[in-house]
Amino acid sequence: MTTCHITVDAAQLTGTLDRSWRYIGYDECNYTYMPEGKELLAKFGAMPDAPYYVRTHFMFCNGSCHGTQKFGSSNIYREDANGNAIYDFTYYDLILDTILATGNKPFVELGFMPEKLADPKYKEQPELGGVNHYREVGWTYPPESYDKWHDFMLTVARHLAERYGEDEIKTWYFELWNEPDIFYWAGTDEEYCKLFDYTEHALHEALPSARLSGPACTSVYLHNGGRRLMQAFLAHCREGHNSCTGGTGARLDFITFHAKGALLPSDDMAAKSVPSVGSLVHQTELALDVIRDEGFADREVVISEADPDGWAAGGIADNPNMRFRNTEYYASWVAAAYTRLHELCVSRGVTVRPLAWAFMFPQEECFAGTRTFSTLGIDKPVMNTFRMFSQLGGRTVALHSDCEADGSFDRRLVADFDEKTPTTYTGEGAQTVIAGVATRGGRDDDDAADDALRVLVYSHCDDVDLHESHEVALTIDGLKPGQYHVTHQRIDHDHSNAHTLWLAEGSPKYPQGEQYDRIRKAGALQELGPERTVTVPAGEAAATLRFAMPTHAVSLLTVTRK
């Protein structure tokens, strides 16, 4: 068994911890207020570092107001027979109210196009699935009248101002559309910029302090539509002709784009393919380069979908590679990716916040492999990664590992690394990275009552089938002589892992009664072992803790002085 040496200097403060992980989202807005949705949101709202910011699609769409996979609706806007606007905020308010009532904050996506505002050219398209033109493509179209869209946005913004107050709303985020460089937007890049002009003017007329972003494009590579749109959009906001005001440029409060570690298409006989941490981080670097080159390096950035793969609603039945989402692999992948993004932000002096596009799907089979935090109310291991994150303190201290990523990370293993998201990456031969982040104190800089040292250590290899074990020797320097309590929380195959027990229980599709209770209990965050006491003798300032670390695992060690 090889040994990984990690050194933490508890006395060497290196900065403050940007709690950038507090962002989640999902397609189906109507799932928000369903019992299962409220329960999951309440779990995030109860985290010690809440609120979490919640983004969801389809908030302006027309339909049944009953959520289905990849669609949702609120019927916020309709018109009578004479073309007069009819507003109904019942479901729109219910969604926002539920987010707030569970202790969280809205990350308001302004989209998609209400049926009566959409350019009727969409009706000329052939029906693809026999449902209806609007449900299939109409919601992706630009408005027939940008003035009517402006009136719509102004009415919505005024309603929000009246209902929630600007002091509350200035703590929210607003984002125009989703992935307008692909099928979510049937217009051109120029028409998206025009839509932004009208949206920005209307929103800020009613809510001057609201934070608005774009372009919410897909992954940015050296030569792709996401890069093209981001460049065009940022240039427009800097010096383009404003279609609404006639002036130059448009106000842009922060910037959004997406990044995915893999694309796993529908193929129930798919060969092995896994997510790439390195690819997601590299996409982020390329996007930050564009943002810098276009003159917006001072803006906050949110990766408003930052995920191991690109299809949340797909499961094991669609592609067997989705199995990783049920396991400790997903937990260690998020810990590795988010920690790497944090390191990137520190090195570049920028603020980047990843948003996990994952939620829950009601009534699905247990552990169906969809990209979710819970399944039938049973928390997956990845949920416990966020529970660990939430305990970290507000001040970072020095941490060094001799098993950190080796510069190239997995770049050499991914074909077309600079051009597209990998679809056939197996992860075989990838480095196992053991690293982490260490903090002191409470979540707030001025929380003097909590001076605990917390060390989050992850072990991750992109190869889902690699199962090795490493010994970790964690040396903590900078301690004062005395006795210390040490607790050790762990996510791995055998800890904080309801999926492992579910398999042992025979993989029931819909567990019930005591069996359900046992499986659900296994999803709680667990200790690796009993609390320990460590003594630092007089004249010394270090203590060494040793423990085994499986290939895919996350640990949180908390050290407090007696």
Coordinates of C-alpha atoms in Angstrom, one line a residue, residues 33-322:
Y33 CA -43.1 22.5 -4.4
M34 CA -43.8 18.8 -4.6
P35 CA -43.4 17.1 -1.2
E36 CA -40.1 15.4 -2.3
G37 CA -38.8 18.7 -3.7
K38 CA -39.6 20.6 -0.6
E39 CA -38.0 17.9 1.6
L40 CA -34.8 18.1 -0.4
L41 CA -34.7 21.8 -0.5
A42 CA -35.2 21.9 3.2
K43 CA -32.1 19.7 3.7
F44 CA -30.1 22.3 1.9
G45 CA -31.7 25.1 3.8
A46 CA -30.8 23.4 7.0
M47 CA -27.1 23.2 6.1
P48 CA -25.0 25.4 8.4
D49 CA -23.8 27.5 5.5
A50 CA -27.3 28.1 4.0
P51 CA -28.8 29.7 2.0
Y52 CA -28.2 27.7 -1.2
Y53 CA -29.1 29.4 -4.5
V54 CA -31.7 27.5 -6.6
R55 CA -32.0 27.7 -10.4
T56 CA -34.6 26.0 -12.5
H57 CA -35.8 26.0 -16.1
F58 CA -39.2 26.6 -17.8
M59 CA -40.4 29.3 -15.3
F60 CA -42.2 31.3 -18.0
C61 CA -43.6 28.4 -20.0
N62 CA -47.2 27.5 -20.7
G63 CA -48.5 24.0 -20.0
S64 CA -50.3 21.8 -17.4
C65 CA -48.2 23.1 -14.4
H66 CA -47.5 19.5 -13.6
G67 CA -43.7 18.8 -13.8
T68 CA -42.4 16.2 -16.2
Q69 CA -38.9 15.3 -17.1
K70 CA -37.3 18.1 -19.1
F71 CA -40.3 20.4 -19.0
G72 CA -42.3 22.6 -16.6
S73 CA -44.7 25.5 -16.7
S74 CA -46.3 28.2 -14.7
N75 CA -48.8 29.8 -17.1
I76 CA -47.5 33.2 -15.9
Y77 CA -48.6 34.9 -19.2
R78 CA -51.5 34.3 -21.5
E79 CA -53.7 36.5 -23.7
D80 CA -57.4 36.9 -24.2
A81 CA -59.1 36.6 -27.6
N82 CA -58.3 40.3 -28.2
G83 CA -54.6 39.9 -27.5
N84 CA -54.7 41.6 -24.1
A85 CA -52.2 40.3 -21.6
I86 CA -53.4 38.1 -18.7
Y87 CA -51.0 37.5 -15.8
D88 CA -51.3 34.7 -13.3
F89 CA -48.5 34.5 -10.8
T90 CA -49.9 31.7 -8.8
Y91 CA -47.4 29.0 -9.7
Y92 CA -44.5 31.4 -10.3
D93 CA -44.9 32.7 -6.8
L94 CA -45.3 29.2 -5.4
I95 CA -42.0 28.2 -6.8
L96 CA -40.1 31.2 -5.5
D97 CA -42.0 31.1 -2.1
T98 CA -41.0 27.5 -1.7
I99 CA -37.3 28.2 -2.3
L100 CA -37.4 31.0 0.3
A101 CA -39.5 29.1 2.8
T102 CA -37.0 26.2 2.8
G103 CA -34.2 28.6 3.8
N104 CA -32.7 29.1 0.4
K105 CA -32.5 31.9 -2.3
P106 CA -33.7 32.0 -5.9
F107 CA -31.3 32.0 -8.8
V108 CA -34.0 33.2 -11.2
E109 CA -33.7 32.0 -14.8
L110 CA -35.6 34.4 -17.1
G111 CA -37.0 31.9 -19.6
F112 CA -38.4 30.4 -21.6
M113 CA -40.7 32.2 -24.0
P114 CA -44.4 32.3 -23.1
E115 CA -46.6 30.8 -25.8
K116 CA -48.4 34.0 -26.8
L117 CA -45.1 36.0 -27.0
A118 CA -43.2 33.5 -29.1
D119 CA -42.7 34.3 -32.8
P120 CA -45.4 32.3 -34.5
K121 CA -42.9 31.1 -37.1
Y122 CA -42.4 28.1 -34.7
K123 CA -45.8 26.8 -35.9
E124 CA -44.2 26.3 -39.4
Q125 CA -42.0 23.6 -38.0
P126 CA -43.2 20.0 -38.3
E127 CA -44.4 18.4 -35.2
L128 CA -41.6 16.2 -33.9
G129 CA -43.3 14.1 -31.3
G130 CA -47.0 14.5 -31.9
V131 CA -47.5 16.6 -28.8
N132 CA -47.8 20.2 -30.0
H133 CA -45.6 22.8 -31.6
Y134 CA -45.2 25.0 -28.6
R135 CA -44.3 22.1 -26.2
E136 CA -41.7 20.9 -28.7
V137 CA -40.1 24.0 -30.1
G138 CA -42.2 27.1 -29.5
W139 CA -40.7 28.0 -26.1
T140 CA -37.3 28.2 -27.7
Y141 CA -38.2 31.0 -30.1
P142 CA -37.5 34.8 -29.8
P143 CA -40.4 37.1 -29.1
E144 CA -42.6 38.2 -32.0
S145 CA -42.4 41.7 -30.5
Y146 CA -39.5 42.8 -28.3
D147 CA -41.6 45.7 -27.0
K148 CA -44.1 43.1 -25.7
W149 CA -41.3 41.1 -24.2
H150 CA -40.1 44.4 -22.5
D151 CA -43.6 45.0 -21.1
F152 CA -43.8 41.4 -19.9
M153 CA -40.4 41.6 -18.2
L154 CA -41.3 45.0 -16.6
T155 CA -44.5 43.6 -15.2
V156 CA -42.7 40.5 -13.8
A157 CA -40.0 42.7 -12.2
R158 CA -42.6 45.1 -10.7
H159 CA -44.5 42.1 -9.3
L160 CA -41.3 40.8 -7.7
A161 CA -40.5 44.2 -6.3
E162 CA -43.9 44.5 -4.7
R163 CA -44.1 41.0 -3.4
Y164 CA -40.5 40.5 -2.0
G165 CA -39.0 44.0 -1.8
E166 CA -35.8 45.2 -3.5
D167 CA -33.7 44.6 -0.3
E168 CA -34.5 40.9 -0.5
I169 CA -34.2 40.7 -4.3
K170 CA -30.7 42.2 -4.4
T171 CA -29.6 39.0 -2.6
W172 CA -30.8 36.9 -5.6
Y173 CA -29.3 36.2 -8.9
F174 CA -31.0 36.6 -12.3
E175 CA -29.9 35.0 -15.6
L176 CA -31.3 35.4 -19.1
W177 CA -32.2 32.1 -20.7
N178 CA -30.3 28.8 -20.8
E179 CA -27.7 27.6 -23.4
P180 CA -28.8 29.9 -26.2
D181 CA -26.0 28.6 -28.4
I182 CA -27.8 25.3 -28.9
F183 CA -31.4 24.1 -29.3
Y184 CA -32.7 26.0 -26.3
W185 CA -32.7 29.2 -28.4
A186 CA -34.1 29.2 -31.9
G187 CA -32.8 32.7 -32.7
T188 CA -29.4 34.0 -33.6
D189 CA -26.6 35.2 -31.4
E190 CA -27.5 38.8 -32.4
E191 CA -31.2 38.2 -31.4
Y192 CA -30.0 36.9 -28.0
C193 CA -28.1 40.1 -27.5
K194 CA -31.1 42.0 -28.5
L195 CA -33.2 40.1 -26.0
F196 CA -30.7 40.9 -23.3
D197 CA -30.9 44.6 -24.0
Y198 CA -34.7 44.6 -23.5
T199 CA -34.5 42.4 -20.5
E200 CA -31.8 44.3 -18.8
H201 CA -33.6 47.6 -19.3
A202 CA -36.9 46.3 -18.0
L203 CA -35.5 44.4 -15.0
H204 CA -33.4 47.3 -13.8
E205 CA -36.1 49.9 -14.3
A206 CA -38.1 48.1 -11.6
L207 CA -35.2 46.6 -9.6
P208 CA -32.1 48.7 -10.0
S209 CA -30.0 46.6 -7.7
A210 CA -30.9 43.2 -9.2
R211 CA -28.0 41.2 -10.5
L212 CA -28.4 40.0 -14.1
S213 CA -26.2 37.7 -16.1
G214 CA -25.7 36.0 -19.4
P215 CA -25.0 34.3 -21.7
A216 CA -25.5 31.0 -19.9
C217 CA -23.9 29.2 -22.9
T218 CA -22.7 25.7 -23.1
S219 CA -19.0 24.6 -22.6
V220 CA -16.4 27.0 -24.0
Y221 CA -13.7 25.4 -26.2
L222 CA -11.2 26.8 -28.7
H223 CA -13.6 26.5 -31.6
N224 CA -17.3 26.0 -30.7
G225 CA -20.6 27.8 -30.5
G226 CA -20.3 28.5 -26.8
R227 CA -17.1 30.4 -27.3
R228 CA -18.5 32.2 -30.3
L229 CA -21.6 33.3 -28.4
M230 CA -19.6 34.4 -25.3
Q231 CA -17.3 36.5 -27.3
A232 CA -20.1 38.1 -29.3
F233 CA -22.2 38.7 -26.1
L234 CA -19.4 40.2 -24.1
A235 CA -18.3 42.5 -27.0
H236 CA -22.0 43.6 -27.3
C237 CA -22.2 44.4 -23.6
R238 CA -19.0 46.3 -23.8
E239 CA -19.4 48.4 -27.0
G240 CA -22.3 47.1 -29.1
H241 CA -25.4 49.0 -30.2
N242 CA -28.1 48.6 -27.5
S243 CA -31.3 47.7 -29.3
C244 CA -33.6 48.9 -26.5
T245 CA -32.0 52.3 -25.6
G246 CA -30.1 53.1 -28.7
G247 CA -27.0 53.7 -26.6
T248 CA -23.7 51.8 -26.4
G249 CA -23.3 48.5 -24.5
A250 CA -25.5 47.0 -21.8
R251 CA -25.1 46.5 -18.1
L252 CA -23.7 43.1 -17.1
D253 CA -23.5 42.3 -13.4
F254 CA -22.0 38.8 -13.6
I255 CA -21.3 36.1 -16.2
T256 CA -22.5 32.6 -16.6
F257 CA -21.6 29.6 -18.7
H258 CA -21.7 25.8 -18.4
A259 CA -19.1 23.1 -18.1
K260 CA -19.5 19.3 -18.2
G261 CA -17.0 16.5 -17.6
A262 CA -18.6 14.1 -20.2
L263 CA -21.4 13.6 -22.6
L264 CA -23.2 10.3 -22.0
P265 CA -25.8 9.8 -24.7
S266 CA -28.8 7.5 -24.8
D267 CA -27.3 4.1 -25.6
D268 CA -28.3 1.1 -23.4
M269 CA -25.3 -0.8 -24.8
A270 CA -22.8 2.0 -24.4
A271 CA -19.1 1.0 -23.9
K272 CA -17.4 2.3 -20.8
S273 CA -17.2 6.1 -20.5
V274 CA -16.6 8.2 -17.4
P275 CA -16.5 12.0 -16.6
S276 CA -13.2 13.9 -16.7
V277 CA -12.4 16.3 -13.9
G278 CA -9.6 17.8 -16.0
S279 CA -11.9 18.5 -18.9
L280 CA -14.3 20.4 -16.8
V281 CA -11.5 22.5 -15.2
H282 CA -10.0 23.1 -18.6
Q283 CA -13.3 24.3 -20.0
T284 CA -13.4 26.8 -17.1
E285 CA -9.9 28.0 -17.9
L286 CA -10.8 28.6 -21.6
A287 CA -14.0 30.5 -20.6
L288 CA -12.0 32.7 -18.1
D289 CA -9.5 33.5 -20.8
V290 CA -12.3 34.8 -23.0
I291 CA -13.8 36.8 -20.2
R292 CA -10.4 38.3 -19.5
D293 CA -9.7 39.1 -23.1
E294 CA -13.1 40.8 -23.5
G295 CA -12.4 43.1 -20.6
F296 CA -14.7 41.5 -17.9
A297 CA -12.1 39.9 -15.6
D298 CA -13.6 41.8 -12.6
R299 CA -17.0 40.1 -12.9
E300 CA -18.2 37.3 -10.7
V301 CA -18.6 34.1 -12.7
V302 CA -21.2 31.3 -12.0
I303 CA -20.8 28.1 -13.9
S304 CA -24.6 27.7 -13.8
E305 CA -24.3 24.0 -14.7
A306 CA -21.1 22.4 -13.5
D307 CA -21.5 18.7 -13.6
P308 CA -19.7 15.4 -14.4
D309 CA -21.9 14.8 -17.4
G310 CA -24.7 16.5 -19.5
W311 CA -28.0 14.7 -19.1
A312 CA -29.6 14.8 -15.6
A313 CA -32.8 12.9 -16.5
G314 CA -31.0 10.0 -18.1
G315 CA -30.4 6.9 -16.0
I316 CA -28.8 3.5 -16.0
A317 CA -31.6 2.2 -18.3
D318 CA -30.5 4.9 -20.9
N319 CA -26.8 4.4 -20.5
P320 CA -25.2 2.0 -18.1
N321 CA -22.3 4.4 -17.4
M322 CA -24.8 6.5 -15.3

